[in-house]
Short mmCIF file of C-alpha atoms in Angstrom, two decimals:
data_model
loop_
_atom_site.label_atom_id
_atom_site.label_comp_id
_atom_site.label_asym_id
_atom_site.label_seq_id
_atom_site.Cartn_x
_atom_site.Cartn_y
_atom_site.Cartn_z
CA UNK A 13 108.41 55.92 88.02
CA UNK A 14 111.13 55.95 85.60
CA UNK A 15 111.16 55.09 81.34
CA UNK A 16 115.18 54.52 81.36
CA UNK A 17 116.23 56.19 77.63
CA UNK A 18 119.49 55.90 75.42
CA UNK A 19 121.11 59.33 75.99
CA UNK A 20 122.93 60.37 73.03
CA UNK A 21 125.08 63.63 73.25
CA UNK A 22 125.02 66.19 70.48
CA UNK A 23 128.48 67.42 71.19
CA UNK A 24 132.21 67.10 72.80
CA UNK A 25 133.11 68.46 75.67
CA UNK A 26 131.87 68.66 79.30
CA UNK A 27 128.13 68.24 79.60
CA UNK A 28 126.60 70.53 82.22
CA UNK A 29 122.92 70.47 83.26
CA UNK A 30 120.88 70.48 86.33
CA UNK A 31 117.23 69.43 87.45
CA UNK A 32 115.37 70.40 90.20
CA UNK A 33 112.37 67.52 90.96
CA UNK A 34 108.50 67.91 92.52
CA UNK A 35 107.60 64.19 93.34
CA UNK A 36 103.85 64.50 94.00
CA UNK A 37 103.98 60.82 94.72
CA UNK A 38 101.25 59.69 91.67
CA UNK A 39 102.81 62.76 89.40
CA UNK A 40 106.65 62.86 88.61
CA UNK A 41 107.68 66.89 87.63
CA UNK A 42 111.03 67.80 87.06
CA UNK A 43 112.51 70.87 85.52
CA UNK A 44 115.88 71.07 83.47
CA UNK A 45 118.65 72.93 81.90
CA UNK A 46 120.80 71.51 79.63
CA UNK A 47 122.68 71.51 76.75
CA UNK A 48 121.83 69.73 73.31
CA UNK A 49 121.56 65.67 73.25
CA UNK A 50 118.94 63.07 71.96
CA UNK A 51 116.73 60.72 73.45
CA UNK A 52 115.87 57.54 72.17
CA UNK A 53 113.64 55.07 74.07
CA UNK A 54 114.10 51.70 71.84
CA UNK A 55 111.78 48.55 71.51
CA UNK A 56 114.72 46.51 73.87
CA UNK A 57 114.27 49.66 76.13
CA UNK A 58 110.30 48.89 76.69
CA UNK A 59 110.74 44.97 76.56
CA UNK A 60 113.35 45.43 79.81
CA UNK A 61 111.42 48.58 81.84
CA UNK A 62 107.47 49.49 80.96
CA UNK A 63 106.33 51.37 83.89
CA UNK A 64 102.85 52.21 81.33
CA UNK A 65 103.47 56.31 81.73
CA UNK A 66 102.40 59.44 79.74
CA UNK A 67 105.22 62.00 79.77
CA UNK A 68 104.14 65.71 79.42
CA UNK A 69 106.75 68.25 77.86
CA UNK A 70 107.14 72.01 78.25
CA UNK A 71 109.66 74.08 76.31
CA UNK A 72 110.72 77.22 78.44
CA UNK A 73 113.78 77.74 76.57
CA UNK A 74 115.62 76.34 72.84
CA UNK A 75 113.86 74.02 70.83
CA UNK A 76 112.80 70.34 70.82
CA UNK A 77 110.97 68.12 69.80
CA UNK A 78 109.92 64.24 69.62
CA UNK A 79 109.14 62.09 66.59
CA UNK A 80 107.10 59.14 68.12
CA UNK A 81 104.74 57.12 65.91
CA UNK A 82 104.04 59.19 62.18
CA UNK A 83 104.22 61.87 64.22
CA UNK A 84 107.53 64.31 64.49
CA UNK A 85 107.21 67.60 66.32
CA UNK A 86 109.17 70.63 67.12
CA UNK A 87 108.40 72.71 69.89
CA UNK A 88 109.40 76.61 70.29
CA UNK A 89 108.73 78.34 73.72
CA UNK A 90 105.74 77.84 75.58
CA UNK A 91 104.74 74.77 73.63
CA UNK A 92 103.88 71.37 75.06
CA UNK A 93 103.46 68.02 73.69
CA UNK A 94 102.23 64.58 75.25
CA UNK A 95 104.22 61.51 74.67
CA UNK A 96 103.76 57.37 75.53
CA UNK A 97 106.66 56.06 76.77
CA UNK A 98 105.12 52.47 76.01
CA UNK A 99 105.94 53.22 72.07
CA UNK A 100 109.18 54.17 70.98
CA UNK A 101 110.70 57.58 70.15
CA UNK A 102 113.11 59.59 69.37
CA UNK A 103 113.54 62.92 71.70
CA UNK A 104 116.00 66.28 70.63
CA UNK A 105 117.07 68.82 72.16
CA UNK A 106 118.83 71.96 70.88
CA UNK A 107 119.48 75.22 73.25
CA UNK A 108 119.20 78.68 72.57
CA UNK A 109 122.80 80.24 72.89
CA UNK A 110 124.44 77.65 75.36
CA UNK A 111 121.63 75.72 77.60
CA UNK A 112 117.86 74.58 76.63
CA UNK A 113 115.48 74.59 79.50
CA UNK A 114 111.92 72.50 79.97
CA UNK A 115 109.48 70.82 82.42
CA UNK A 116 108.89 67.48 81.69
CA UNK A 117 105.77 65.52 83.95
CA UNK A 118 105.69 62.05 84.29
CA UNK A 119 102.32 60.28 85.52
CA UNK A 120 100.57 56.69 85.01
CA UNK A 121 98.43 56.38 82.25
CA UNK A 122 95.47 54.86 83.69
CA UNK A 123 95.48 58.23 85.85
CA UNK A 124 95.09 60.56 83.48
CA UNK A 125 90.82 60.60 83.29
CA UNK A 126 90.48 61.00 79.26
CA UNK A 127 90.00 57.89 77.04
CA UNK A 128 92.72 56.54 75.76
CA UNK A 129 91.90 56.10 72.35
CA UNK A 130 91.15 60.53 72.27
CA UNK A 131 94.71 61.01 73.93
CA UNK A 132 96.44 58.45 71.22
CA UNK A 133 94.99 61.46 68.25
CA UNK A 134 97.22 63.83 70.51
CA UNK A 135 100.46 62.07 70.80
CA UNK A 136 103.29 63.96 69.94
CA UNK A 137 101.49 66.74 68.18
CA UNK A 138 102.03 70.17 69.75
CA UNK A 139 100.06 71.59 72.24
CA UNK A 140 100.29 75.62 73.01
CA UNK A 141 100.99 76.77 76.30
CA UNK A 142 100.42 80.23 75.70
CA UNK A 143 96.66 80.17 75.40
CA UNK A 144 93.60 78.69 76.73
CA UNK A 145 93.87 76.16 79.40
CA UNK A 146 97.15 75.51 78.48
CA UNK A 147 98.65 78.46 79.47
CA UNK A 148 97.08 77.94 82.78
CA UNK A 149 98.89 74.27 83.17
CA UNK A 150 101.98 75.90 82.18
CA UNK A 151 101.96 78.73 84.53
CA UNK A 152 101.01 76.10 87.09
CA UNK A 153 104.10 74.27 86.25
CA UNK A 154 106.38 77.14 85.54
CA UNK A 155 105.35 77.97 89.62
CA UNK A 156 105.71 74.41 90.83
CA UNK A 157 109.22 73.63 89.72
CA UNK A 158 110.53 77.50 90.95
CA UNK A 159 109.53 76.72 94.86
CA UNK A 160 110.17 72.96 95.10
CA UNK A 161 110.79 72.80 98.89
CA UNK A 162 107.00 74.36 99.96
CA UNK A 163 104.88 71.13 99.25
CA UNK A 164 103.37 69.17 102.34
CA UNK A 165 102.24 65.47 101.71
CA UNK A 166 98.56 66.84 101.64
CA UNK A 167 99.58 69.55 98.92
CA UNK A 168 101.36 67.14 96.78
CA UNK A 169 98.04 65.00 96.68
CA UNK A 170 95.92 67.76 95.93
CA UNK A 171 98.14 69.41 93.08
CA UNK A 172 98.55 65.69 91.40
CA UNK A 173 95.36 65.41 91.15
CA UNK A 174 94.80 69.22 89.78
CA UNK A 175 97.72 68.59 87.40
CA UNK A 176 96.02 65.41 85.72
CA UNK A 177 93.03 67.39 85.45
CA UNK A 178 94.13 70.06 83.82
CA UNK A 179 95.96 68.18 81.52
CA UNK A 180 92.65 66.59 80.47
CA UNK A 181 90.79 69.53 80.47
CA UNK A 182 93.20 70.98 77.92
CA UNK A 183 93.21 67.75 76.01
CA UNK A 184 89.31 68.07 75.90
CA UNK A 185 89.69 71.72 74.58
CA UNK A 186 91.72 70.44 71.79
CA UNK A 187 89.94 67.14 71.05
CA UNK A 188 86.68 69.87 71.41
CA UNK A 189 85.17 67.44 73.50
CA UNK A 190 83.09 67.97 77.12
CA UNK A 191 85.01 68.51 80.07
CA UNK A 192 83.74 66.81 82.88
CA UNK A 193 82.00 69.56 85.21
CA UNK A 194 84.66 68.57 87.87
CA UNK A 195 87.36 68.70 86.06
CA UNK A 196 86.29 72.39 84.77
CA UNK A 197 85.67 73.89 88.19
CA UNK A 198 89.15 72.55 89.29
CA UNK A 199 90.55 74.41 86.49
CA UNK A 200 88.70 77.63 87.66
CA UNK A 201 89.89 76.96 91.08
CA UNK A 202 93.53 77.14 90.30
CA UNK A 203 93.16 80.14 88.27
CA UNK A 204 91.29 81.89 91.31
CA UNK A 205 94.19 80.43 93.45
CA UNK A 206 96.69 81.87 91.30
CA UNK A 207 95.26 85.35 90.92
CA UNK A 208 94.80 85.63 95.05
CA UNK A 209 98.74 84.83 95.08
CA UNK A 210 99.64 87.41 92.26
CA UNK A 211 97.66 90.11 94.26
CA UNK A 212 98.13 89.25 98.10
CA UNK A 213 100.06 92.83 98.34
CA UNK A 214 96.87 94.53 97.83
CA UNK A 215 95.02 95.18 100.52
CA UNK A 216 91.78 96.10 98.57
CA UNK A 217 92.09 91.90 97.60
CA UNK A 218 88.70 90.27 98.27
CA UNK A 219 85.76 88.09 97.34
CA UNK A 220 84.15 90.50 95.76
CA UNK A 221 87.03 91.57 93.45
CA UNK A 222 88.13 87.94 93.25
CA UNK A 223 84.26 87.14 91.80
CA UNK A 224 84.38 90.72 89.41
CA UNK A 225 88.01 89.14 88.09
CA UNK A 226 86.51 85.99 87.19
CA UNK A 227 82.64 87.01 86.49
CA UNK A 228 81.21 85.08 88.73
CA UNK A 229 79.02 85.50 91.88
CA UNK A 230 80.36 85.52 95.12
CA UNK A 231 78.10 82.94 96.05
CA UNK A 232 79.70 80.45 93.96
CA UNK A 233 83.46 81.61 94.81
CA UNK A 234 82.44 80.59 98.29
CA UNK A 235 80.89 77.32 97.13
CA UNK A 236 84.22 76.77 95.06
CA UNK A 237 86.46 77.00 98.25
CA UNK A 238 84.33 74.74 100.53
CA UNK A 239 86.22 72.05 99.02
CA UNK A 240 89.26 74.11 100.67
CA UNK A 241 88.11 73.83 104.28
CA UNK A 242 88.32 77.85 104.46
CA UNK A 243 86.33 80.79 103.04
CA UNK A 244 87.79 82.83 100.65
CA UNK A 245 88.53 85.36 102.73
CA UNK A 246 90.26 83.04 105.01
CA UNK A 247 92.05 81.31 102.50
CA UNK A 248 93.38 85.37 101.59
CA UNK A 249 94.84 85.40 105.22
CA UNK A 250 96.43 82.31 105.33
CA UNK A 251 98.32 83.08 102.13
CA UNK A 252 99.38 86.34 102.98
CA UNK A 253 100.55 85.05 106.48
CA UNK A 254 102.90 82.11 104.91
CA UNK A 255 103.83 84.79 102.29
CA UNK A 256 105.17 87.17 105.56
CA UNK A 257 106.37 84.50 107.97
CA UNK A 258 108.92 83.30 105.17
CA UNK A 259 110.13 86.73 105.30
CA UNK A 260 110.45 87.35 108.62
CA UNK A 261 112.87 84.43 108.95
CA UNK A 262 114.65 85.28 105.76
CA UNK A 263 117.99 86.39 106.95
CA UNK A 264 118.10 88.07 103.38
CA UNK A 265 114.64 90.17 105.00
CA UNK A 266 116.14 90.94 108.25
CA UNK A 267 116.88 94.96 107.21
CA UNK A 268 112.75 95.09 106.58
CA UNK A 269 111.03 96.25 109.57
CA UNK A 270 107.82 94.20 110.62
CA UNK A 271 105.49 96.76 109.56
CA UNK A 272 107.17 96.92 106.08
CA UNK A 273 106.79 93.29 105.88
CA UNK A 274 102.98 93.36 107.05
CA UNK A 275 102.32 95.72 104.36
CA UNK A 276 104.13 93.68 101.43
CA UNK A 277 101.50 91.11 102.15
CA UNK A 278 98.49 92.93 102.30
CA UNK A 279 98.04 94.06 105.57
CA UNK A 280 97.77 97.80 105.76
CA UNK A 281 97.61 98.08 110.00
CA UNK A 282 100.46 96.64 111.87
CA UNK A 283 97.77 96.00 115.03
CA UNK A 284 96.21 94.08 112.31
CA UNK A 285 98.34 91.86 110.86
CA UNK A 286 100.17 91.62 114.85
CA UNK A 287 96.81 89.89 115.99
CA UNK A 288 96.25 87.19 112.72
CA UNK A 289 99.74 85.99 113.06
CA UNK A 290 99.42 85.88 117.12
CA UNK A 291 96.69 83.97 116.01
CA UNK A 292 98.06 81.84 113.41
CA UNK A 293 101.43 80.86 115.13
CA UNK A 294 100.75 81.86 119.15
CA UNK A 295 103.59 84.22 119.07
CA UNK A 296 103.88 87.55 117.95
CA UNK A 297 105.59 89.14 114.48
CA UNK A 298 108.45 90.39 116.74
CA UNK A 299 108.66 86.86 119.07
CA UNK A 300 108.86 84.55 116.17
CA UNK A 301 111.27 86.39 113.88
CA UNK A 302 113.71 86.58 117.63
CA UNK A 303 112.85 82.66 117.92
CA UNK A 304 114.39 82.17 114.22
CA UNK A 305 117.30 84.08 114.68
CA UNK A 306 118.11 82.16 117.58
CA UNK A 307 118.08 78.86 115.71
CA UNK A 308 120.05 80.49 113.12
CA UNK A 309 122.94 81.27 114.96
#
């Protein structure tokens, strides 16, 4: 799922950058930081290699921007803009200080669920990630590409498929057309999901201050996770138990004592959090973080 491009640096010397990639298998994301060069995907470029793709941009750091069609952008920080890699363009980059930094996401165009003759009156125009839905999709992506090794096979399906609709749900917000009920309560869902993860260290964290955060009932917050295979409050647990079995085999964690790492995560009483992770893992806190040493050495 490549659009090969006609690199094009900006300057002499040694050109230093690095990229961290999340292939979702449908969804292409990759993160970089670079210095300043050009892009240029030509007509001979799309004749040779049309793999038919939207490319999504996020500006963390510098400036850039992408003149494709009548249209020529800049983007500052926290900005976005969609792009056809099926048309021709011209791509810049220009750091702050020494390095730029961005997330680009590459996907099919026939997956993205918004027509495509609404999406063609938002190529290459900017679209802010600081705001509305699409400072949700950017937060999304700012955690995705900082944690790229935690993704099963089943996760990568199921955040594809929340990726493309959040993208149209913020295309819809700026077109001002409907977003498809589905699409909307996916959106809601990864907000929820995202909140529970900022907060897991409280221990007052629950449905019912989940539901007041969001103004909604807890009735539907429940009806929202169904689709998860866990309650809410179960889906609290789980997170809070991956959150502390990474630390206890964190050699970096291995001053903490186990109660100290219970209570990072939310669990107040060590008896407590001894008997969900006995549960979770059929060893205790103590037993498993012994077992991982031992492989360590």
């Amino acid at each position: 799922m490549v659009a090969p491009m006609d690199l094009r640096r900006r300057e002499t010397g040694d050109f230093q950058a690095s990229a961290r990639l999340v292939d979702l298998g449908t969804v292409l994301v990759s993160r970089a930081t670079c210095p300043a060069y050009e892009a240029v995907r030509t007509p001979q470029l799309i004749r040779q290699c049309d793999p038919e793709l939207y490319q999504l941009s996020l500006n963390l750091r510098g400036r850039s921007g992408v003149s494709q069609g009548r249209q020529d952008t800049c983007l500052g920080r926290l900005d976005m803009m969609l792009f056809d890699t099926s048309r021709p363009f011209h791509g810049r980059v220009v750091p702050e200080e020494t390095f730029a930094e961005g997330v680009l996401v590459a996907f099919p165009r026939a997956l993205l669920p918004v027509p495509e003759c609404q999406v063609r009156q938002l190529i290459a125009t900017p679209l802010p990630g600081d705001e509305g839905i699409g400072a949700l999709l950017a937060g999304l992506l700012t955690d995705l590409t900082r944690r790229t090794d935690d993704y099963t096979a089943a996760d990568a399906t199921r955040l594809s498929a929340v990726l493309l609709d959040l993208i149209a749900a913020m295309l819809h917000q700026r077109l001002g057309t409907p977003t498809p009920p589905r699409i909307g309560r996916d959106a809601l869902l990864v907000q929820i999901h995202r909140h529970i993860d900022r907060n897991l260290g409280d221990p007052t964290l629950s449905p019912a201050t989940i539901a007041d955060a969001f103004h909604i009932s807890t009735r539907y917050l429940q009806k929202l996770f169904q689709s998860q295979g866990l309650t809410v409050a179960g889906w609290i647990r789980q997170r809070r138990l991956h959150g502390a079995r990474r630390e206890l085999v964190d050699p970096l964690r291995s001053h903490l004592p186990i109660h100290a790492i219970a209570a990072r995560w939310g669990f107040p009483s060590p008896s407590q959090f001894s008997r969900a992770f006995r549960a979770a893992h059929d060893l205790s806190p103590a037993a498993y973080r012994r077992q991982a040493e031992s492989w360590q050495k």
